[in-house]
Amino acid sequence: MSQQTIADIYASNESIREKFKGTLARLTESQLSTLPDGEKWTITQIVEHVAMVENGMSRICSKLLSGAKAEGQLSDGTVTMSNTFTEKSTDAGAVKLEAPEIVHPSHGRTLAESLAGMDETREKLNELRPLFEEYDCNTHKFPHPFFGDMSAVEWLLLVGGHEARHLKQIRTLAEKIG
């Protein structure tokens, strides 16, 4: 993975979000709510899943950064990705991953409710930006079921990566539905 800054990651995540919302805005109600043969979730349910996962990622980032702040671990300005995270990120595109039950869509949220939740989470992440820039976001770790132990900055990168993964899935489903 190329050398990135916190600003780069935030900009990338914002670009992905714009594409995500733009794609959803072009879909019909039928495309959003149809469950194609062989699929587990509708597009609306995928967005509900993304909203739940991003909320959890935001809380994890907050916890990890709070730990660095409490220990007075200041940032030296570097953003580091572990070899494991980099390798798994490459592998993730070719692997069918199964979301843990806790983040399966089951609350029956509307698309608007899920998007509003995603916007709230994005605001929380934006509020964390000064902490990402001031405190060490590389040292404290929290485990992910596929990627293993991840730092706050890796979780921040995964916000965009997860959204991009599901954006691709949404586009594929929309084409399949017609």
PDB file of C-alpha atoms in Angstrom:
ATOM      1  CA  MET A   1       0.000   0.000   0.000  1.00  0.00           C
ATOM      2  CA  SER A   2       1.372   3.425  -0.873  1.00  0.00           C
ATOM      3  CA  GLN A   3       2.327   5.931   1.800  1.00  0.00           C
ATOM      4  CA  GLN A   4      -0.798   7.723   2.926  1.00  0.00           C
ATOM      5  CA  THR A   5      -1.681  10.469   5.335  1.00  0.00           C
ATOM      6  CA  ILE A   6      -4.737  10.819   7.523  1.00  0.00           C
ATOM      7  CA  ALA A   7      -5.927  13.523   5.115  1.00  0.00           C
ATOM      8  CA  ASP A   8      -5.542  11.085   2.183  1.00  0.00           C
ATOM      9  CA  ILE A   9      -7.606   8.443   3.945  1.00  0.00           C
ATOM     10  CA  TYR A  10     -10.370  10.881   4.852  1.00  0.00           C
ATOM     11  CA  ALA A  11     -10.450  12.190   1.258  1.00  0.00           C
ATOM     12  CA  SER A  12     -10.589   8.656  -0.153  1.00  0.00           C
ATOM     13  CA  ASN A  13     -13.382   7.658   2.225  1.00  0.00           C
ATOM     14  CA  GLU A  14     -15.346  10.765   1.226  1.00  0.00           C
ATOM     15  CA  SER A  15     -14.912  10.002  -2.473  1.00  0.00           C
ATOM     16  CA  ILE A  16     -16.163   6.459  -1.948  1.00  0.00           C
ATOM     17  CA  ARG A  17     -19.150   7.791   0.030  1.00  0.00           C
ATOM     18  CA  GLU A  18     -20.099  10.161  -2.794  1.00  0.00           C
ATOM     19  CA  LYS A  19     -20.028   7.279  -5.305  1.00  0.00           C
ATOM     20  CA  PHE A  20     -22.014   5.080  -2.887  1.00  0.00           C
ATOM     21  CA  LYS A  21     -24.757   7.681  -2.427  1.00  0.00           C
ATOM     22  CA  GLY A  22     -24.763   8.595  -6.117  1.00  0.00           C
ATOM     23  CA  THR A  23     -25.281   4.980  -7.119  1.00  0.00           C
ATOM     24  CA  LEU A  24     -28.121   4.548  -4.640  1.00  0.00           C
ATOM     25  CA  ALA A  25     -29.798   7.748  -5.833  1.00  0.00           C
ATOM     26  CA  ARG A  26     -30.034   6.333  -9.365  1.00  0.00           C
ATOM     27  CA  LEU A  27     -31.759   3.100  -8.302  1.00  0.00           C
ATOM     28  CA  THR A  28     -35.487   2.481  -8.406  1.00  0.00           C
ATOM     29  CA  GLU A  29     -37.531   1.354  -5.434  1.00  0.00           C
ATOM     30  CA  SER A  30     -37.871  -2.021  -7.132  1.00  0.00           C
ATOM     31  CA  GLN A  31     -34.093  -2.378  -7.488  1.00  0.00           C
ATOM     32  CA  LEU A  32     -33.608  -1.408  -3.844  1.00  0.00           C
ATOM     33  CA  SER A  33     -36.129  -3.913  -2.505  1.00  0.00           C
ATOM     34  CA  THR A  34     -35.833  -6.902  -4.861  1.00  0.00           C
ATOM     35  CA  LEU A  35     -34.048 -10.008  -3.601  1.00  0.00           C
ATOM     36  CA  PRO A  36     -32.454 -11.627  -6.648  1.00  0.00           C
ATOM     37  CA  ASP A  37     -32.280 -15.413  -6.884  1.00  0.00           C
ATOM     38  CA  GLY A  38     -29.275 -16.795  -5.061  1.00  0.00           C
ATOM     39  CA  GLU A  39     -28.735 -13.637  -2.982  1.00  0.00           C
ATOM     40  CA  LYS A  40     -29.198 -13.210   0.766  1.00  0.00           C
ATOM     41  CA  TRP A  41     -29.861  -9.472   1.000  1.00  0.00           C
ATOM     42  CA  THR A  42     -31.621  -6.744  -0.944  1.00  0.00           C
ATOM     43  CA  ILE A  43     -29.737  -3.551  -1.734  1.00  0.00           C
ATOM     44  CA  THR A  44     -31.590  -1.784   1.088  1.00  0.00           C
ATOM     45  CA  GLN A  45     -30.461  -4.525   3.459  1.00  0.00           C
ATOM     46  CA  ILE A  46     -26.864  -4.191   2.254  1.00  0.00           C
ATOM     47  CA  VAL A  47     -26.972  -0.484   3.088  1.00  0.00           C
ATOM     48  CA  GLU A  48     -28.387  -1.319   6.534  1.00  0.00           C
ATOM     49  CA  HIS A  49     -25.455  -3.702   7.039  1.00  0.00           C
ATOM     50  CA  VAL A  50     -22.941  -1.051   5.945  1.00  0.00           C
ATOM     51  CA  ALA A  51     -24.480   1.454   8.375  1.00  0.00           C
ATOM     52  CA  MET A  52     -24.218  -0.997  11.281  1.00  0.00           C
ATOM     53  CA  VAL A  53     -20.638  -1.976  10.479  1.00  0.00           C
ATOM     54  CA  GLU A  54     -19.467   1.612  10.071  1.00  0.00           C
ATOM     55  CA  ASN A  55     -21.020   2.557  13.406  1.00  0.00           C
ATOM     56  CA  GLY A  56     -19.011  -0.217  15.041  1.00  0.00           C
ATOM     57  CA  MET A  57     -15.825   0.849  13.245  1.00  0.00           C
ATOM     58  CA  SER A  58     -16.286   4.396  14.482  1.00  0.00           C
ATOM     59  CA  ARG A  59     -16.618   3.190  18.070  1.00  0.00           C
ATOM     60  CA  ILE A  60     -13.506   1.037  17.705  1.00  0.00           C
ATOM     61  CA  CYS A  61     -11.502   3.971  16.320  1.00  0.00           C
ATOM     62  CA  SER A  62     -12.659   6.129  19.216  1.00  0.00           C
ATOM     63  CA  LYS A  63     -11.645   3.490  21.760  1.00  0.00           C
ATOM     64  CA  LEU A  64      -8.199   2.960  20.223  1.00  0.00           C
ATOM     65  CA  LEU A  65      -7.483   6.677  19.930  1.00  0.00           C
ATOM     66  CA  SER A  66      -8.700   7.283  23.469  1.00  0.00           C
ATOM     67  CA  GLY A  67      -6.180   4.693  24.643  1.00  0.00           C
ATOM     68  CA  ALA A  68      -3.352   6.471  22.823  1.00  0.00           C
ATOM     69  CA  LYS A  69      -4.482   9.813  24.233  1.00  0.00           C
ATOM     70  CA  ALA A  70      -4.702   8.456  27.791  1.00  0.00           C
ATOM     71  CA  GLU A  71      -1.159   7.132  27.485  1.00  0.00           C
ATOM     72  CA  GLY A  72       0.093  10.376  25.957  1.00  0.00           C
ATOM     73  CA  GLN A  73       1.219   8.602  22.791  1.00  0.00           C
ATOM     74  CA  LEU A  74       1.603  11.447  20.317  1.00  0.00           C
ATOM     75  CA  SER A  75       1.669  10.897  16.579  1.00  0.00           C
ATOM     76  CA  ASP A  76       4.929  11.215  14.708  1.00  0.00           C
ATOM     77  CA  GLY A  77       2.917  11.836  11.539  1.00  0.00           C
ATOM     78  CA  THR A  78       3.360   8.360  10.092  1.00  0.00           C
ATOM     79  CA  VAL A  79       0.543   6.131   8.965  1.00  0.00           C
ATOM     80  CA  THR A  80       1.520   2.478   9.051  1.00  0.00           C
ATOM     81  CA  MET A  81      -0.293  -0.537   7.668  1.00  0.00           C
ATOM     82  CA  SER A  82       0.727  -3.934   8.975  1.00  0.00           C
ATOM     83  CA  ASN A  83       1.852  -6.547   6.473  1.00  0.00           C
ATOM     84  CA  THR A  84      -1.088  -8.706   7.533  1.00  0.00           C
ATOM     85  CA  PHE A  85      -3.574  -5.902   6.864  1.00  0.00           C
ATOM     86  CA  THR A  86      -2.001  -5.145   3.478  1.00  0.00           C
ATOM     87  CA  GLU A  87      -2.007  -8.824   2.437  1.00  0.00           C
ATOM     88  CA  LYS A  88      -5.544  -9.442   3.680  1.00  0.00           C
ATOM     89  CA  SER A  89      -6.762  -6.271   1.928  1.00  0.00           C
ATOM     90  CA  THR A  90      -5.447  -7.647  -1.340  1.00  0.00           C
ATOM     91  CA  ASP A  91      -6.989 -11.071  -0.680  1.00  0.00           C
ATOM     92  CA  ALA A  92     -10.380  -9.682   0.411  1.00  0.00           C
ATOM     93  CA  GLY A  93     -11.363  -8.724  -3.124  1.00  0.00           C
ATOM     94  CA  ALA A  94     -11.173 -12.320  -4.294  1.00  0.00           C
ATOM     95  CA  VAL A  95     -12.797 -13.906  -1.244  1.00  0.00           C
ATOM     96  CA  LYS A  96     -16.485 -14.265  -0.406  1.00  0.00           C
ATOM     97  CA  LEU A  97     -16.719 -13.069   3.188  1.00  0.00           C
ATOM     98  CA  GLU A  98     -19.593 -13.902   5.512  1.00  0.00           C
ATOM     99  CA  ALA A  99     -20.675 -11.094   7.821  1.00  0.00           C
ATOM    100  CA  PRO A 100     -21.028 -12.030  11.498  1.00  0.00           C
ATOM    101  CA  GLU A 101     -24.634 -12.460  12.620  1.00  0.00           C
ATOM    102  CA  ILE A 102     -24.444  -9.310  14.765  1.00  0.00           C
ATOM    103  CA  VAL A 103     -24.209  -7.134  11.623  1.00  0.00           C
ATOM    104  CA  HIS A 104     -26.808  -8.924   9.519  1.00  0.00           C
ATOM    105  CA  PRO A 105     -29.621  -6.580   8.500  1.00  0.00           C
ATOM    106  CA  SER A 106     -32.609  -7.415  10.632  1.00  0.00           C
ATOM    107  CA  HIS A 107     -33.976  -4.151  11.905  1.00  0.00           C
ATOM    108  CA  GLY A 108     -36.034  -3.445   8.776  1.00  0.00           C
ATOM    109  CA  ARG A 109     -34.541   0.022   8.376  1.00  0.00           C
ATOM    110  CA  THR A 110     -35.482   2.039   5.351  1.00  0.00           C
ATOM    111  CA  LEU A 111     -32.789   3.192   2.976  1.00  0.00           C
ATOM    112  CA  ALA A 112     -33.211   6.747   4.296  1.00  0.00           C
ATOM    113  CA  GLU A 113     -32.761   5.567   7.896  1.00  0.00           C
ATOM    114  CA  SER A 114     -29.611   3.636   7.035  1.00  0.00           C
ATOM    115  CA  LEU A 115     -28.148   6.553   5.075  1.00  0.00           C
ATOM    116  CA  ALA A 116     -28.928   8.897   7.974  1.00  0.00           C
ATOM    117  CA  GLY A 117     -27.111   6.485  10.302  1.00  0.00           C
ATOM    118  CA  MET A 118     -24.136   6.452   7.936  1.00  0.00           C
ATOM    119  CA  ASP A 119     -24.107  10.267   7.926  1.00  0.00           C
ATOM    120  CA  GLU A 120     -24.142  10.321  11.745  1.00  0.00           C
ATOM    121  CA  THR A 121     -21.249   7.881  11.844  1.00  0.00           C
ATOM    122  CA  ARG A 122     -19.325   9.968   9.315  1.00  0.00           C
ATOM    123  CA  GLU A 123     -19.762  12.996  11.574  1.00  0.00           C
ATOM    124  CA  LYS A 124     -18.360  10.992  14.502  1.00  0.00           C
ATOM    125  CA  LEU A 125     -15.393   9.965  12.372  1.00  0.00           C
ATOM    126  CA  ASN A 126     -14.861  13.588  11.328  1.00  0.00           C
ATOM    127  CA  GLU A 127     -14.862  14.563  15.006  1.00  0.00           C
ATOM    128  CA  LEU A 128     -12.120  11.964  15.577  1.00  0.00           C
ATOM    129  CA  ARG A 129      -9.895  13.417  12.869  1.00  0.00           C
ATOM    130  CA  PRO A 130      -7.936  15.699  15.240  1.00  0.00           C
ATOM    131  CA  LEU A 131      -7.221  12.667  17.444  1.00  0.00           C
ATOM    132  CA  PHE A 132      -5.999  10.684  14.419  1.00  0.00           C
ATOM    133  CA  GLU A 133      -3.657  13.564  13.608  1.00  0.00           C
ATOM    134  CA  GLU A 134      -2.447  14.281  17.161  1.00  0.00           C
ATOM    135  CA  TYR A 135      -2.180  10.819  18.729  1.00  0.00           C
ATOM    136  CA  ASP A 136      -0.544   7.572  17.671  1.00  0.00           C
ATOM    137  CA  CYS A 137      -3.113   5.755  15.547  1.00  0.00           C
ATOM    138  CA  ASN A 138      -0.812   2.828  14.770  1.00  0.00           C
ATOM    139  CA  THR A 139      -0.052   1.123  18.086  1.00  0.00           C
ATOM    140  CA  HIS A 140      -3.304   0.192  19.834  1.00  0.00           C
ATOM    141  CA  LYS A 141      -5.100  -2.737  18.174  1.00  0.00           C
ATOM    142  CA  PHE A 142      -8.542  -4.323  18.080  1.00  0.00           C
ATOM    143  CA  PRO A 143      -9.261  -7.662  16.341  1.00  0.00           C
ATOM    144  CA  HIS A 144     -11.272  -8.079  13.157  1.00  0.00           C
ATOM    145  CA  PRO A 145     -12.616 -11.545  12.251  1.00  0.00           C
ATOM    146  CA  PHE A 146     -10.879 -11.582   8.837  1.00  0.00           C
ATOM    147  CA  PHE A 147      -8.031  -9.057   9.081  1.00  0.00           C
ATOM    148  CA  GLY A 148      -6.830  -9.915  12.592  1.00  0.00           C
ATOM    149  CA  ASP A 149      -5.521  -7.252  14.971  1.00  0.00           C
ATOM    150  CA  MET A 150      -5.967  -3.815  13.432  1.00  0.00           C
ATOM    151  CA  SER A 151      -4.888  -0.314  14.423  1.00  0.00           C
ATOM    152  CA  ALA A 152      -7.169   2.730  14.440  1.00  0.00           C
ATOM    153  CA  VAL A 153      -5.822   3.894  11.078  1.00  0.00           C
ATOM    154  CA  GLU A 154      -6.420   0.452   9.567  1.00  0.00           C
ATOM    155  CA  TRP A 155      -9.997   0.553  10.847  1.00  0.00           C
ATOM    156  CA  LEU A 156     -10.364   4.022   9.273  1.00  0.00           C
ATOM    157  CA  LEU A 157      -9.095   2.652   5.953  1.00  0.00           C
ATOM    158  CA  LEU A 158     -11.481  -0.268   6.263  1.00  0.00           C
ATOM    159  CA  VAL A 159     -14.446   2.125   6.507  1.00  0.00           C
ATOM    160  CA  GLY A 160     -13.825   3.120   2.905  1.00  0.00           C
ATOM    161  CA  GLY A 161     -12.761  -0.344   1.820  1.00  0.00           C
ATOM    162  CA  HIS A 162     -15.900  -1.938   3.229  1.00  0.00           C
ATOM    163  CA  GLU A 163     -18.108   0.669   1.606  1.00  0.00           C
ATOM    164  CA  ALA A 164     -16.309   0.233  -1.745  1.00  0.00           C
ATOM    165  CA  ARG A 165     -16.725  -3.542  -1.541  1.00  0.00           C
ATOM    166  CA  HIS A 166     -20.465  -3.200  -1.001  1.00  0.00           C
ATOM    167  CA  LEU A 167     -20.738  -0.483  -3.658  1.00  0.00           C
ATOM    168  CA  LYS A 168     -19.405  -3.005  -6.171  1.00  0.00           C
ATOM    169  CA  GLN A 169     -21.901  -5.579  -4.853  1.00  0.00           C
ATOM    170  CA  ILE A 170     -24.775  -3.080  -5.126  1.00  0.00           C
ATOM    171  CA  ARG A 171     -23.866  -2.230  -8.717  1.00  0.00           C
ATOM    172  CA  THR A 172     -23.732  -5.923  -9.608  1.00  0.00           C
ATOM    173  CA  LEU A 173     -27.113  -6.585  -7.993  1.00  0.00           C
ATOM    174  CA  ALA A 174     -28.686  -3.568  -9.689  1.00  0.00           C
ATOM    175  CA  GLU A 175     -27.528  -4.868 -13.085  1.00  0.00           C
ATOM    176  CA  LYS A 176     -28.827  -8.331 -12.242  1.00  0.00           C
ATOM    177  CA  ILE A 177     -32.238  -6.913 -11.270  1.00  0.00           C
ATOM    178  CA  GLY A 178     -32.378  -4.624 -14.305  1.00  0.00           C
TER     179      GLY A 178
END
